[in-house]
mmCIF file with all atom_site columns, C-alpha atoms in Angstrom:
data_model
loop_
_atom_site.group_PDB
_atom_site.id
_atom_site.type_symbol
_atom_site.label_atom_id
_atom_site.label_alt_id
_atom_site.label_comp_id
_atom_site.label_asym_id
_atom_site.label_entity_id
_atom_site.label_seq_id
_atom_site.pdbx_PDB_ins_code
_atom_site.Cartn_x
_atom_site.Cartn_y
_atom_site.Cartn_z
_atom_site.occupancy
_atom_site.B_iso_or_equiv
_atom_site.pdbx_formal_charge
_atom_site.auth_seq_id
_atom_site.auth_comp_id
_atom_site.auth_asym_id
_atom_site.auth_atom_id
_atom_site.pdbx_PDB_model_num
ATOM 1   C CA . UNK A 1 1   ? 119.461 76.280  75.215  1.00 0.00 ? 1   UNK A CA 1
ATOM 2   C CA . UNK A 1 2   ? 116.589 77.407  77.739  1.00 0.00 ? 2   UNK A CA 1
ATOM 3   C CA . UNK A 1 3   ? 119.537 76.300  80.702  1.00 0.00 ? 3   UNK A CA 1
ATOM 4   C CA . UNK A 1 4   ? 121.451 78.910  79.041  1.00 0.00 ? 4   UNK A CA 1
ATOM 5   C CA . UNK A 1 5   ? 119.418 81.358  78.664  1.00 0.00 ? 5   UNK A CA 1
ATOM 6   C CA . UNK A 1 6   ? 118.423 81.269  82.121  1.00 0.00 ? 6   UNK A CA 1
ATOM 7   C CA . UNK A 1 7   ? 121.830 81.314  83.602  1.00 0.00 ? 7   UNK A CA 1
ATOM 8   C CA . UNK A 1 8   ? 122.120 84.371  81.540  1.00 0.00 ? 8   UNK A CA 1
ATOM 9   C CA . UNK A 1 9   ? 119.092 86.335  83.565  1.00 0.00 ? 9   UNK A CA 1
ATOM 10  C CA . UNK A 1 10  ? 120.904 85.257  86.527  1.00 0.00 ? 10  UNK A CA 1
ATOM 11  C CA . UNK A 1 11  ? 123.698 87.068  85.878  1.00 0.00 ? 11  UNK A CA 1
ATOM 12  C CA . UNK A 1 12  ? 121.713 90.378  84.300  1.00 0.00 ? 12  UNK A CA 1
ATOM 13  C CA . UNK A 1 13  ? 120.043 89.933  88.044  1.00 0.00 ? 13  UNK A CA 1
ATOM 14  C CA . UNK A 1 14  ? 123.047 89.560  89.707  1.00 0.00 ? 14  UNK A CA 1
ATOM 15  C CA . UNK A 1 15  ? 124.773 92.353  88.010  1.00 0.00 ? 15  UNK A CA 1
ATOM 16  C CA . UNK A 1 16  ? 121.918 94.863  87.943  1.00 0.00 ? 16  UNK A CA 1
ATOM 17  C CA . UNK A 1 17  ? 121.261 94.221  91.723  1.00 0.00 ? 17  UNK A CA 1
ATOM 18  C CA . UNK A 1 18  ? 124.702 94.389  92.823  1.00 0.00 ? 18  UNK A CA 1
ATOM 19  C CA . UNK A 1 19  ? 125.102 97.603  90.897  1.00 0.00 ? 19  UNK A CA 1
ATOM 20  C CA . UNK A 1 20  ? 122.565 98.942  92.424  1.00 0.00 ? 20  UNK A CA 1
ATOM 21  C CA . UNK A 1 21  ? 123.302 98.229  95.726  1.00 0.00 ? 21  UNK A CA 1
ATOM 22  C CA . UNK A 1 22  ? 126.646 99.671  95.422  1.00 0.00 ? 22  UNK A CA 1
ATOM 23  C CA . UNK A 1 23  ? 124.926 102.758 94.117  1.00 0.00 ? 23  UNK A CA 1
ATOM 24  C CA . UNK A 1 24  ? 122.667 102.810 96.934  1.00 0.00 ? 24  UNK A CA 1
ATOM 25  C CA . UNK A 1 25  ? 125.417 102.348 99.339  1.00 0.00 ? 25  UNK A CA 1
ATOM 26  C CA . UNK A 1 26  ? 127.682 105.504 98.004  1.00 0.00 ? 26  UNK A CA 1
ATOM 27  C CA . UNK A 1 27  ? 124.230 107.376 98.577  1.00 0.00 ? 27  UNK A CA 1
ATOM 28  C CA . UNK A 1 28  ? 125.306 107.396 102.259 1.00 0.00 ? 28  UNK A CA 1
ATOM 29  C CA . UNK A 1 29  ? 129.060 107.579 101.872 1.00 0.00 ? 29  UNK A CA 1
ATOM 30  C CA . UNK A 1 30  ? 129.702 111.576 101.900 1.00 0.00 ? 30  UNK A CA 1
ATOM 31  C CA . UNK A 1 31  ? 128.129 114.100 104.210 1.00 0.00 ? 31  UNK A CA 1
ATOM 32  C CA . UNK A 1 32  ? 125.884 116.268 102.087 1.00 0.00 ? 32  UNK A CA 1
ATOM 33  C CA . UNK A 1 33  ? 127.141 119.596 101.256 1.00 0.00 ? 33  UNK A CA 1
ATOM 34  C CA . UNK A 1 34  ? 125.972 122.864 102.819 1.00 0.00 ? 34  UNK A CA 1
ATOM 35  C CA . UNK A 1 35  ? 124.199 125.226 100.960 1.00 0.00 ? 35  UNK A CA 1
ATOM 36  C CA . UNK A 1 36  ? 127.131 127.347 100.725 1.00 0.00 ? 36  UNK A CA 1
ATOM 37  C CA . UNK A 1 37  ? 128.983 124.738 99.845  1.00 0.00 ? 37  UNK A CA 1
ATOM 38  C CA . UNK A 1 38  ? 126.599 124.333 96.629  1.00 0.00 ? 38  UNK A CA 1
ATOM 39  C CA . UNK A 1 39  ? 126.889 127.492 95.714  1.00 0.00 ? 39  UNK A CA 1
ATOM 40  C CA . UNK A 1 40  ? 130.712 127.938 96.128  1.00 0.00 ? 40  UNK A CA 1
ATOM 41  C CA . UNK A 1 41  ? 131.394 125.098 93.753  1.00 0.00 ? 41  UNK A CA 1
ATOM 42  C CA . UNK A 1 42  ? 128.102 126.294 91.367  1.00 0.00 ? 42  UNK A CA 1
ATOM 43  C CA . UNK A 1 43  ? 130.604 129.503 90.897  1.00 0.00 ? 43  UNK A CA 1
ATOM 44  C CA . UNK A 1 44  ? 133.180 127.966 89.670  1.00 0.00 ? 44  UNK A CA 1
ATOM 45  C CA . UNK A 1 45  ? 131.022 126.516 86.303  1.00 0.00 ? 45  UNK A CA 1
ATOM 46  C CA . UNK A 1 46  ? 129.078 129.359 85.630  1.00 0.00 ? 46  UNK A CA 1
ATOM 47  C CA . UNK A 1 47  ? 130.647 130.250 82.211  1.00 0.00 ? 47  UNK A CA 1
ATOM 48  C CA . UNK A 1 48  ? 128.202 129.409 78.897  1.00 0.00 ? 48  UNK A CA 1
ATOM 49  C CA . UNK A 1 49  ? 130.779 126.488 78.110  1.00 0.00 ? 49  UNK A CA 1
ATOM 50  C CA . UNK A 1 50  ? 130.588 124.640 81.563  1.00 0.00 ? 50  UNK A CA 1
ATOM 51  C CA . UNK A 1 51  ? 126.850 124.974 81.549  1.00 0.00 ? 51  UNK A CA 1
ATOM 52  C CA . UNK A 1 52  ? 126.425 121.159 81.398  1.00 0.00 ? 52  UNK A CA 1
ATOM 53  C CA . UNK A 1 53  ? 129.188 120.699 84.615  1.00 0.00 ? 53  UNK A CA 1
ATOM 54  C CA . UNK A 1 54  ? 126.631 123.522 86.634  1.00 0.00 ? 54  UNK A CA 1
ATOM 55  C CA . UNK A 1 55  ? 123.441 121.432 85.539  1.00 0.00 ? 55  UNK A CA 1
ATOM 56  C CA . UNK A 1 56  ? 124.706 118.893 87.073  1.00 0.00 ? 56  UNK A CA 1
ATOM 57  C CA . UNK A 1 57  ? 126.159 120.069 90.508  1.00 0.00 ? 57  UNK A CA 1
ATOM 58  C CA . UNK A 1 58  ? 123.240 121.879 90.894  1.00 0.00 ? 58  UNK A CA 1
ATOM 59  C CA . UNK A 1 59  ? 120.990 119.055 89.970  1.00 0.00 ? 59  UNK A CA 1
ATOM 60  C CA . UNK A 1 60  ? 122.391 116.406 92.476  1.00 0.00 ? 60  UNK A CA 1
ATOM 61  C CA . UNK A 1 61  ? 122.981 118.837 94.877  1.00 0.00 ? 61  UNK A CA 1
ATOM 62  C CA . UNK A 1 62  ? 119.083 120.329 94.573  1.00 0.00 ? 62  UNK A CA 1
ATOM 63  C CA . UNK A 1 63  ? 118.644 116.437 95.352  1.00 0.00 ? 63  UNK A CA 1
ATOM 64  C CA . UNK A 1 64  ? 120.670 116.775 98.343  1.00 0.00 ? 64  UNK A CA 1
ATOM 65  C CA . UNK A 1 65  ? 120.015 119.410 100.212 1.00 0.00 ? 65  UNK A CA 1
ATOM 66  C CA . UNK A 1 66  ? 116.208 118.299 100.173 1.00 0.00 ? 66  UNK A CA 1
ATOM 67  C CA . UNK A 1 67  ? 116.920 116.516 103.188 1.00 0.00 ? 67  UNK A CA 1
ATOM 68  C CA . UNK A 1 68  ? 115.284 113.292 102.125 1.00 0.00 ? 68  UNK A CA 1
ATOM 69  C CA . UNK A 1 69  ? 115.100 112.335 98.427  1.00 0.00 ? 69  UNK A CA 1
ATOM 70  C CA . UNK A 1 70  ? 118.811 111.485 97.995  1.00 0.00 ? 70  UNK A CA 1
ATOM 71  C CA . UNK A 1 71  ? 118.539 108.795 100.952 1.00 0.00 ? 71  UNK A CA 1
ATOM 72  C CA . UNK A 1 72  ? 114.904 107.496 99.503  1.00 0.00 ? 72  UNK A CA 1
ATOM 73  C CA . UNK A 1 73  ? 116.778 107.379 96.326  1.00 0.00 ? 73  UNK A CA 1
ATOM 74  C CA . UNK A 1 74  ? 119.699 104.896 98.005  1.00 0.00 ? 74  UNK A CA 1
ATOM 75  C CA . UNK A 1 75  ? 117.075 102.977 100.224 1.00 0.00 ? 75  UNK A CA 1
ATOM 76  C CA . UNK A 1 76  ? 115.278 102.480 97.166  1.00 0.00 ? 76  UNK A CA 1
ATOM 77  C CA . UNK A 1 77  ? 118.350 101.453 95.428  1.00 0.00 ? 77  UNK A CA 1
ATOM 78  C CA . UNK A 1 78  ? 119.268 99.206  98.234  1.00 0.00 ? 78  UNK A CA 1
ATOM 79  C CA . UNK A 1 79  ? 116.402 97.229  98.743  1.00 0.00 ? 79  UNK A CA 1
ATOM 80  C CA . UNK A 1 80  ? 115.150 96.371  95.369  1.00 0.00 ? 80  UNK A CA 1
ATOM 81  C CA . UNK A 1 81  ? 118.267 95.722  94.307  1.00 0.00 ? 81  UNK A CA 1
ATOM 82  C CA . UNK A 1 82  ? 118.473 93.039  96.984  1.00 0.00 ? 82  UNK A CA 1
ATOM 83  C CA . UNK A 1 83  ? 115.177 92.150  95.965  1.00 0.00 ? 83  UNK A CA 1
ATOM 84  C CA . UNK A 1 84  ? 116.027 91.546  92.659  1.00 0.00 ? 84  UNK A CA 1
ATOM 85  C CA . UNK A 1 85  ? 119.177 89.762  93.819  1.00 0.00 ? 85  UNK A CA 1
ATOM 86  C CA . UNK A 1 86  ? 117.000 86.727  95.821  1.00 0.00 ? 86  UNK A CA 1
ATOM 87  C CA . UNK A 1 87  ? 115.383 84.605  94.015  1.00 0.00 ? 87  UNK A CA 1
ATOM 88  C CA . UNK A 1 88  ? 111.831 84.525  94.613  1.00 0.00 ? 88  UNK A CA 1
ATOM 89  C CA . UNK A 1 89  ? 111.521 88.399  94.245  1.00 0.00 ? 89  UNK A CA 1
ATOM 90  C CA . UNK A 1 90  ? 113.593 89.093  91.693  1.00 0.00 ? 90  UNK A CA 1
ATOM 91  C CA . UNK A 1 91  ? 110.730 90.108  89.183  1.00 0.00 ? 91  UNK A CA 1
ATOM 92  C CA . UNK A 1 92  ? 109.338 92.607  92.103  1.00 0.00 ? 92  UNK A CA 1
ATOM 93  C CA . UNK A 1 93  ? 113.387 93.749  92.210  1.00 0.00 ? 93  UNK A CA 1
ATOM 94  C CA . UNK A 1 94  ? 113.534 94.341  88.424  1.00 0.00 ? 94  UNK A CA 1
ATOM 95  C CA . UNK A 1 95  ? 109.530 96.080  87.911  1.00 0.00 ? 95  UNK A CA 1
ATOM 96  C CA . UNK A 1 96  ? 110.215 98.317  91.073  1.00 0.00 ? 96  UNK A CA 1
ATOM 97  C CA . UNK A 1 97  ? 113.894 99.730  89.755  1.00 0.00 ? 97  UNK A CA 1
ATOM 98  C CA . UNK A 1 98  ? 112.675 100.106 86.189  1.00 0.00 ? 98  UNK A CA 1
ATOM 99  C CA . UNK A 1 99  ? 112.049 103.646 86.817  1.00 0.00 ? 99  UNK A CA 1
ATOM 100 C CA . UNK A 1 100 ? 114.968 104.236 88.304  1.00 0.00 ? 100 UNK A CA 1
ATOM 101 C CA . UNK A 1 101 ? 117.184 102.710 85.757  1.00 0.00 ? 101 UNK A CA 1
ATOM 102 C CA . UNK A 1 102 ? 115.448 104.873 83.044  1.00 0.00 ? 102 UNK A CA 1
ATOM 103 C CA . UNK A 1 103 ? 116.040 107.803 85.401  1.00 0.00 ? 103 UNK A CA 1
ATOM 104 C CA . UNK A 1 104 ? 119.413 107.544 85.748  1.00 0.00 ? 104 UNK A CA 1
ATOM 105 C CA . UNK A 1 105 ? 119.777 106.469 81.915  1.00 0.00 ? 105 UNK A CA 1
ATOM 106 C CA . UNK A 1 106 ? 117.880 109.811 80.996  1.00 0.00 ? 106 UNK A CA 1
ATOM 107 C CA . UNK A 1 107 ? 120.539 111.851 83.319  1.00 0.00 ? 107 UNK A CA 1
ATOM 108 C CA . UNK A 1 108 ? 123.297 110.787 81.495  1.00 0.00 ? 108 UNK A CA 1
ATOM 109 C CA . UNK A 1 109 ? 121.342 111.430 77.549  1.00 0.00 ? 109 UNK A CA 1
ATOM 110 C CA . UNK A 1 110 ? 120.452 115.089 78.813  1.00 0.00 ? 110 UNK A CA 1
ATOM 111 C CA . UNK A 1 111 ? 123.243 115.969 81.070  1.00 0.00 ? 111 UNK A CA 1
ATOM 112 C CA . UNK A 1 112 ? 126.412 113.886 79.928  1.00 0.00 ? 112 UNK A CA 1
ATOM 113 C CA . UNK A 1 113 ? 125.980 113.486 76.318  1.00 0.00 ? 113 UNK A CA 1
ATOM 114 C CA . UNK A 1 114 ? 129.450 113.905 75.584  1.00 0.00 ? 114 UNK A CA 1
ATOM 115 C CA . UNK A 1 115 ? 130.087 110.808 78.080  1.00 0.00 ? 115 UNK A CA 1
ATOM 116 C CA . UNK A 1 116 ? 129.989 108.162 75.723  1.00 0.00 ? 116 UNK A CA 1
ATOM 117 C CA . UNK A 1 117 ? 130.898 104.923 78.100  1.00 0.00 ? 117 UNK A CA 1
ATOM 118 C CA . UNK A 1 118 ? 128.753 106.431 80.694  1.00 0.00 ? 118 UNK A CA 1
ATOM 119 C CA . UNK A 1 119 ? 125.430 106.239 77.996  1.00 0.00 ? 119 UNK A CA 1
ATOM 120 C CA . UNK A 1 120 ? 126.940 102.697 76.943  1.00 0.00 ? 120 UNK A CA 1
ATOM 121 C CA . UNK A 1 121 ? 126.820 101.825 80.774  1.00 0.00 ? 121 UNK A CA 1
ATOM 122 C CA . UNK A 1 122 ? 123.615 103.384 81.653  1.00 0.00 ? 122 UNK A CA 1
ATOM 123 C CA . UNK A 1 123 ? 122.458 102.169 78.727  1.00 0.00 ? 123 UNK A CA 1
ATOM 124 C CA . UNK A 1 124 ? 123.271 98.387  79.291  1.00 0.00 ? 124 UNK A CA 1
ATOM 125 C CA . UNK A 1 125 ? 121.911 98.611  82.618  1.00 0.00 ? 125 UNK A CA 1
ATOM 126 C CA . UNK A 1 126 ? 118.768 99.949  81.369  1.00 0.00 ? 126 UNK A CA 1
ATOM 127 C CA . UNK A 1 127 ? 118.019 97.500  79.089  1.00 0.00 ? 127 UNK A CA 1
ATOM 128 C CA . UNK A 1 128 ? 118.886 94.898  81.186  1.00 0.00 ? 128 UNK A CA 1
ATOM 129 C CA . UNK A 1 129 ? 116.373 96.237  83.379  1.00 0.00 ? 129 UNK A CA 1
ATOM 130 C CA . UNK A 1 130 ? 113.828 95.805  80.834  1.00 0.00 ? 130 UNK A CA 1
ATOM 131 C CA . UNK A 1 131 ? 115.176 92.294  79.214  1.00 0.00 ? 131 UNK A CA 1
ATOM 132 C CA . UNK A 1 132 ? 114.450 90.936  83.197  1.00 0.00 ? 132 UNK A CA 1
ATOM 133 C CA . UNK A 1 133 ? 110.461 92.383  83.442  1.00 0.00 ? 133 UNK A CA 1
ATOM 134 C CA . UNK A 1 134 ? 109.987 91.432  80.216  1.00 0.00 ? 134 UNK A CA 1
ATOM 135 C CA . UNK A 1 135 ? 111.047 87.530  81.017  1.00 0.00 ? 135 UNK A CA 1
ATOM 136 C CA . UNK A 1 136 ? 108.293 87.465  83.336  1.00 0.00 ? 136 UNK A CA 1
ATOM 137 C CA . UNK A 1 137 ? 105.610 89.051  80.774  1.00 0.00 ? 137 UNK A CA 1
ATOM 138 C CA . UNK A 1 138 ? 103.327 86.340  81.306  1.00 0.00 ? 138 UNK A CA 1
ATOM 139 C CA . UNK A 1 139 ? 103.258 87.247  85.332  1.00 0.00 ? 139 UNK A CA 1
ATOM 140 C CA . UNK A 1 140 ? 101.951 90.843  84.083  1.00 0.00 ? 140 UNK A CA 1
ATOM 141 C CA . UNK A 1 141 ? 100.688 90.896  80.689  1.00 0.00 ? 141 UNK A CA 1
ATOM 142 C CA . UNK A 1 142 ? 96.629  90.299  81.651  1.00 0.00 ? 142 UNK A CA 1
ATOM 143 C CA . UNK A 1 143 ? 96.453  93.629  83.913  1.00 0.00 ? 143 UNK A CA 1
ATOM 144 C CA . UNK A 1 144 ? 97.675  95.806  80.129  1.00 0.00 ? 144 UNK A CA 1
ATOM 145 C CA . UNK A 1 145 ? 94.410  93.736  78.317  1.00 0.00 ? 145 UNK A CA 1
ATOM 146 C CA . UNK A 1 146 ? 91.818  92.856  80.268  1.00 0.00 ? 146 UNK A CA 1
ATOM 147 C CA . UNK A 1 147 ? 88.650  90.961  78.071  1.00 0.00 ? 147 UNK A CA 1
ATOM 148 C CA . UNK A 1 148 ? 85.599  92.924  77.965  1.00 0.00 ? 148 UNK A CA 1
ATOM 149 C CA . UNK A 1 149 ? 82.475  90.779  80.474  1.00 0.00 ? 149 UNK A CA 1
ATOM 150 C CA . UNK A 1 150 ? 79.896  90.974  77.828  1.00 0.00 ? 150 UNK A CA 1
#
């Protein structure tokens, strides 16, 4: 039963750490788009019932055309999801891209609602995230109560 169970947080490692290297990876894939680029396509959804379509251009593309956060956001994706991939540093892996998993789970609740497999996916991946830090509780669980010294 415990052989089971572990082989089953290998896998929720393997699969959260390959996804997010593959994330990471498409972070560098396409040159960003120009300003005027942005705004071009931003056009195109401006009517009240493509209001969630222009949230979300302009909210990835905002994260663009900062110059750096988009490519933090795929280094970060790369190398804790490698982290959490190897063995010995898988818990660091999993605690370090627990904020990003809830990140990109709370994109999809406020702007893709309607996509239901997307929130099913997100979701998944977001729990998993949390089912893998809190394996390890007993690494972590002394720094949330510390005993009073007197």
């Amino acid at each position: 039963m415990i052989k089971s169970i572990n082989i089953i947080f290998i896998i929720f490692r393997i699969f959260l750490g390959g996804f997010m290297i593959y994330g990471g990876v498409q972070k560098f894939e396409n040159q960003n788009p120009t300003p005027i680029e942005v705004v071009d396509k931003a056009e195109k959804f401006k009517s009240p019932e493509k209001e969630n379509t222009l949230q979300k251009i302009l909210y990835i593309s905002g994260a663009k055309q900062t110059g750096y956060f988009w490519q933090v956001l795929g280094i970060c994706e790369l190398l804790f999801g490698f982290l959490l991939i190897l063995q010995g540093t898988g818990f660091i892996g999993a605690l370090f891209l627990l904020p990003i998993t809830l990140h990109i789970f709370l994109f999809h609740i406020f702007l893709e609602p309607e996509e239901i497999s997307e929130l099913i996916q997100t979701g998944a991946l977001f729990g998993i995230n949390i089912a893998l830090v809190l394996k390890e509780r007993e690494k972590w669980k002394h720094l949330l109560w510390l005993k009073p010294i007197f």
